[in-house]
Short mmCIF file of C-alpha atoms and ligand atoms in Angstrom, two decimals:
data_model
loop_
_atom_site.label_atom_id
_atom_site.label_comp_id
_atom_site.label_asym_id
_atom_site.label_seq_id
_atom_site.Cartn_x
_atom_site.Cartn_y
_atom_site.Cartn_z
CA MET P 1 76.78 157.73 154.23
CA ALA P 2 74.14 158.93 156.56
CA THR P 3 74.61 158.75 160.05
CA ILE P 4 71.92 157.77 161.95
CA MET P 5 70.78 158.52 165.55
CA ILE P 6 69.17 155.70 167.50
CA VAL P 7 67.63 156.80 170.73
CA GLU P 8 65.98 154.44 172.66
CA ASP P 9 66.53 153.00 176.78
CA GLU P 10 65.34 149.53 176.13
CA GLN P 11 68.32 147.42 174.26
CA ALA P 12 67.43 144.66 172.62
CA ILE P 13 65.90 147.41 170.39
CA ALA P 14 68.11 149.54 170.64
CA LEU P 15 70.64 146.49 169.23
CA LEU P 16 68.51 145.52 166.59
CA LEU P 17 68.13 149.08 165.10
CA LYS P 18 71.48 149.25 165.43
CA TYR P 19 72.28 145.79 163.10
CA ASN P 20 69.58 146.74 160.16
CA LEU P 21 70.95 150.00 160.09
CA GLU P 22 74.33 149.16 159.68
CA LYS P 23 74.01 145.79 157.58
CA ALA P 24 71.48 148.85 155.48
CA GLY P 25 75.45 150.42 154.77
CA TYR P 26 74.29 153.63 157.52
CA ASP P 27 76.49 154.71 160.08
CA THR P 28 74.53 155.00 163.86
CA ILE P 29 74.82 156.45 167.38
CA THR P 30 73.26 155.23 170.05
CA VAL P 31 71.89 156.95 173.08
CA SER P 32 70.18 155.20 176.27
CA HIS P 33 69.05 158.12 178.76
CA GLY P 34 67.31 161.56 176.97
CA ASN P 35 69.17 163.62 178.92
CA ARG P 36 72.00 162.98 176.49
CA VAL P 37 70.73 163.50 173.83
CA LEU P 38 70.55 167.35 172.78
CA SER P 39 74.75 167.57 173.28
CA SER P 40 74.96 164.48 171.12
CA VAL P 41 73.18 165.55 169.36
CA GLU P 42 74.66 168.47 168.72
CA LYS P 43 77.76 167.16 168.33
CA ASN P 44 77.11 164.75 166.08
CA LEU P 45 74.33 166.92 163.81
CA PRO P 46 73.06 163.07 162.55
CA SER P 47 71.43 162.88 159.11
CA LEU P 48 67.65 161.84 160.90
CA ILE P 49 67.09 161.02 164.74
CA LEU P 50 65.16 157.73 165.56
CA LEU P 51 63.28 159.25 168.99
CA ASP P 52 61.11 156.65 170.69
CA TRP P 53 58.41 157.91 172.73
CA MET P 54 59.10 156.16 176.24
CA LEU P 55 62.62 157.22 177.79
CA PRO P 56 63.24 157.38 181.72
CA GLU P 57 64.17 161.01 181.61
CA ILE P 58 63.00 163.23 179.47
CA SER P 59 59.86 162.47 176.75
CA GLY P 60 60.93 162.03 173.39
CA LEU P 61 58.25 163.62 172.77
CA GLU P 62 60.01 166.61 174.69
CA LEU P 63 62.76 165.88 173.46
CA CYS P 64 61.29 166.12 169.94
CA LYS P 65 60.45 169.67 170.66
CA ILE P 66 63.39 170.86 171.63
CA ILE P 67 65.54 169.65 169.46
CA ARG P 68 62.51 171.90 166.79
CA ASN P 69 63.06 174.67 168.24
CA ASN P 70 66.50 174.98 167.78
CA PRO P 71 67.26 177.11 164.48
CA ASP P 72 70.69 175.09 163.86
CA LEU P 73 68.77 171.42 164.47
CA LYS P 74 65.45 172.33 163.46
CA ASN P 75 65.88 170.87 159.23
CA ILE P 76 67.08 166.90 161.16
CA PRO P 77 64.52 164.44 160.46
CA ILE P 78 62.82 162.68 163.56
CA ILE P 79 60.03 159.21 162.86
CA MET P 80 59.20 158.93 166.31
CA LEU P 81 59.62 155.33 167.67
CA THR P 82 56.43 153.77 169.71
CA ALA P 83 55.12 151.85 171.02
CA LYS P 84 51.65 154.16 171.43
CA GLY P 85 48.80 152.93 168.19
CA GLN P 86 46.40 155.64 168.79
CA GLU P 87 45.91 157.78 166.38
CA GLU P 88 45.45 160.46 168.81
CA ASP P 89 49.19 159.53 170.00
CA LYS P 90 50.00 160.08 166.08
CA VAL P 91 48.63 163.27 166.09
CA ILE P 92 50.82 164.95 168.97
CA GLY P 93 54.03 162.92 167.42
CA LEU P 94 53.70 164.99 163.81
CA SER P 95 52.40 168.03 165.46
CA ALA P 96 55.61 168.48 168.06
CA GLY P 97 57.76 168.28 164.67
CA ALA P 98 58.32 164.42 164.89
CA ASP P 99 58.50 163.71 160.36
CA ASP P 100 57.13 160.07 160.13
CA TYR P 101 55.89 158.37 163.20
CA VAL P 102 56.68 154.39 163.28
CA THR P 103 54.95 152.09 165.88
CA LYS P 104 56.22 149.00 167.43
CA PRO P 105 56.17 146.23 167.25
CA PHE P 106 57.91 147.63 163.70
CA SER P 107 59.02 145.67 160.20
CA VAL P 108 62.56 146.62 159.66
CA PRO P 109 61.97 146.59 156.70
CA GLU P 110 59.22 149.21 156.84
CA LEU P 111 61.47 151.30 158.81
CA LEU P 112 64.37 151.20 156.35
CA ALA P 113 62.06 152.70 153.42
CA ARG P 114 60.24 154.87 155.97
CA ILE P 115 64.04 156.60 156.93
CA LYS P 116 65.21 156.37 153.23
CA THR P 117 61.70 158.63 152.46
CA ASN P 118 62.79 161.26 154.91
CA LEU P 119 66.03 161.11 153.79
CA ARG P 120 65.49 161.82 150.34
CA ARG P 121 62.90 164.59 151.51
CA VAL P 122 65.36 167.04 153.07
CA SER P 123 68.34 166.59 151.55
CA THR P 124 66.57 168.51 148.58
CA THR P 125 65.06 171.66 150.78
CA THR P 126 66.29 171.76 154.27
CA ALA P 127 68.83 169.78 154.75
CA PRO P 128 71.58 171.16 156.86
CA VAL P 129 74.21 173.00 155.30
CA LYS P 130 77.79 173.15 156.19
CA LYS P 131 79.92 176.15 156.93
CA GLU P 132 82.60 175.84 154.98
CA TYR P 133 83.80 173.48 152.04
CA THR P 134 86.97 172.94 151.01
CA PHE P 135 88.84 171.22 148.58
CA GLN P 136 92.46 170.88 147.61
CA ASP P 137 93.35 175.34 148.37
CA ILE P 138 89.55 175.84 146.87
CA THR P 139 87.26 177.65 150.05
CA LEU P 140 83.63 177.83 149.55
CA ASN P 141 82.38 180.35 152.49
CA MET P 142 78.89 179.35 152.54
CA VAL P 143 78.53 181.57 154.91
CA GLU P 144 79.44 184.57 153.56
CA LYS P 145 78.90 182.83 150.14
CA LYS P 146 82.62 183.20 149.09
CA VAL P 147 85.02 181.47 146.90
CA PHE P 148 88.47 181.93 148.22
CA ARG P 149 91.77 179.95 146.50
CA GLY P 150 94.74 180.33 149.11
CA GLU P 151 94.35 183.84 149.97
CA ASN P 152 92.86 185.16 146.91
CA TYR P 153 89.18 185.73 147.31
CA VAL P 154 87.05 184.52 143.95
CA ARG P 155 84.44 186.61 142.44
CA VAL P 156 81.80 184.39 141.30
CA GLY P 157 78.35 184.32 140.12
CA PRO P 158 75.67 183.54 141.90
CA THR P 159 75.21 180.21 139.48
CA GLU P 160 78.89 179.82 139.52
CA PHE P 161 79.10 179.25 143.82
CA ARG P 162 75.80 176.81 143.03
CA ILE P 163 78.14 175.13 141.10
CA LEU P 164 80.80 174.77 142.46
CA GLN P 165 79.42 174.38 146.20
CA LEU P 166 77.64 170.35 144.08
CA LEU P 167 81.00 169.47 143.03
CA ILE P 168 82.88 170.43 146.32
CA SER P 169 80.34 169.10 148.57
CA ASN P 170 80.61 166.05 145.91
CA PRO P 171 84.13 165.49 144.92
CA ARG P 172 85.60 163.16 141.75
CA GLN P 173 82.08 162.58 141.46
CA VAL P 174 80.65 162.74 137.56
CA PHE P 175 77.93 164.89 137.04
CA SER P 176 75.81 165.14 133.75
CA ARG P 177 74.83 167.91 132.10
CA LYS P 178 71.55 167.12 132.43
CA ASP P 179 72.18 166.30 136.84
CA LEU P 180 73.58 169.86 136.87
CA LEU P 181 71.01 171.84 134.79
CA LYS P 182 68.49 169.99 137.53
CA GLU P 183 70.05 170.27 141.05
CA ILE P 184 70.86 174.10 139.78
CA TRP P 185 68.03 175.58 137.81
CA GLY P 186 65.40 172.53 139.04
CA ASN P 187 63.08 171.22 136.42
CA SER P 188 62.70 174.69 134.43
CA ILE P 189 62.28 173.99 130.69
CA TYR P 190 63.73 177.22 129.94
CA VAL P 191 67.58 176.52 130.32
CA GLU P 192 68.80 174.66 127.88
CA LEU P 193 72.11 171.83 128.39
CA ARG P 194 74.82 174.62 127.03
CA THR P 195 74.14 176.92 129.16
CA VAL P 196 75.69 174.57 131.96
CA ASP P 197 78.45 174.95 129.95
CA VAL P 198 78.46 177.82 129.69
CA HIS P 199 78.64 178.42 133.47
CA ILE P 200 81.31 175.59 133.30
CA ARG P 201 83.40 177.83 131.08
CA ARG P 202 83.27 180.97 133.35
CA LEU P 203 83.62 178.73 136.90
CA ARG P 204 86.35 176.95 135.02
CA LYS P 205 87.93 181.07 134.26
CA VAL P 206 87.91 182.73 137.37
CA LEU P 207 88.95 179.79 139.12
CA ASN P 208 91.59 179.01 137.16
CA GLU P 209 93.33 182.38 137.56
CA PHE P 210 94.96 181.85 141.18
CA GLY P 211 95.42 177.62 140.71
CA PRO P 212 94.96 174.36 138.40
CA ASP P 213 92.16 173.48 137.44
CA TYR P 214 90.11 170.94 138.83
CA ILE P 215 87.25 170.71 137.25
CA ARG P 216 86.70 167.78 134.94
CA THR P 217 85.89 167.33 131.93
CA ILE P 218 84.09 164.21 130.69
CA ARG P 219 83.40 163.82 127.22
CA ALA P 220 79.96 162.50 126.61
CA THR P 221 78.80 162.40 130.13
CA GLY P 222 79.20 166.21 132.44
CA TYR P 223 81.75 167.44 134.33
CA SER P 224 83.58 166.43 138.28
CA LEU P 225 85.88 168.63 140.96
CA ASP P 226 88.69 166.14 141.22
CA ASP P 227 92.26 166.62 141.55
CA HIS P 228 93.94 162.61 140.02
CA GLU P 229 95.44 162.28 137.40
CA ILE P 230 93.32 162.10 134.38
CA GLU P 231 93.75 163.02 131.17
CA GLU P 232 91.30 165.78 130.01
CA GLU P 233 88.84 165.32 127.42
CA PRO P 234 88.71 168.71 125.62
CA VAL P 235 84.99 170.51 125.86
CA VAL P 236 82.06 169.28 124.02
CA LYS P 237 81.39 172.30 121.80
CA ALA P 238 77.82 173.22 121.76
CA GLU P 239 76.29 174.10 118.43
CA GLU P 240 75.94 178.29 118.05
CA1 CA K 301 61.39 153.18 175.56
#
């Protein structure tokens, strides 16, 4: 679940936000001092920041610029919260690098909708990627783009790497062939569903040289990475 950082010095508003965001299923971190924001962002890497414009020590605007200029943090979406409602202020806020702008007093459903939109956008484009993913003995090193099983280096092709990245970052979640096609190839009309099976087969082949098969084929549904004891269905054979 996404973690939202609330940067707000007015306690009543901070609490209202915290309450509503947690009710909506988000984890929250509240920071009330402007000069603690940067270290907390670096430490917690929130999925999104709600940033109050008027803070005592350093303005939200300044913080926004600082975060945008930090290569590790620049992709975190920022929604500026402010009492300033002038069109001019909005332009300043957005040009400082804010992704969105909500004026106080705000409506909670509207704010939640904006959060959702901004989170969705980032998840499909520029979400900060983890440096490493692991599942059982499988390790995906995102920096070197390498796969290991235990100590063994597993040579995988670029498409298999992306499939594995998707599966390993969502363990036990079942992806249909259609989902995989969309996530890995985009909406290319030139790729057929059975192509997914071909790449899964290649991925299995190289991975399973060094350990048990954790890729589950769920008949008529798709694939997942799963270590639970479930009965494995045979791969549905595509007509050649
Ligand atoms: Ca304030």
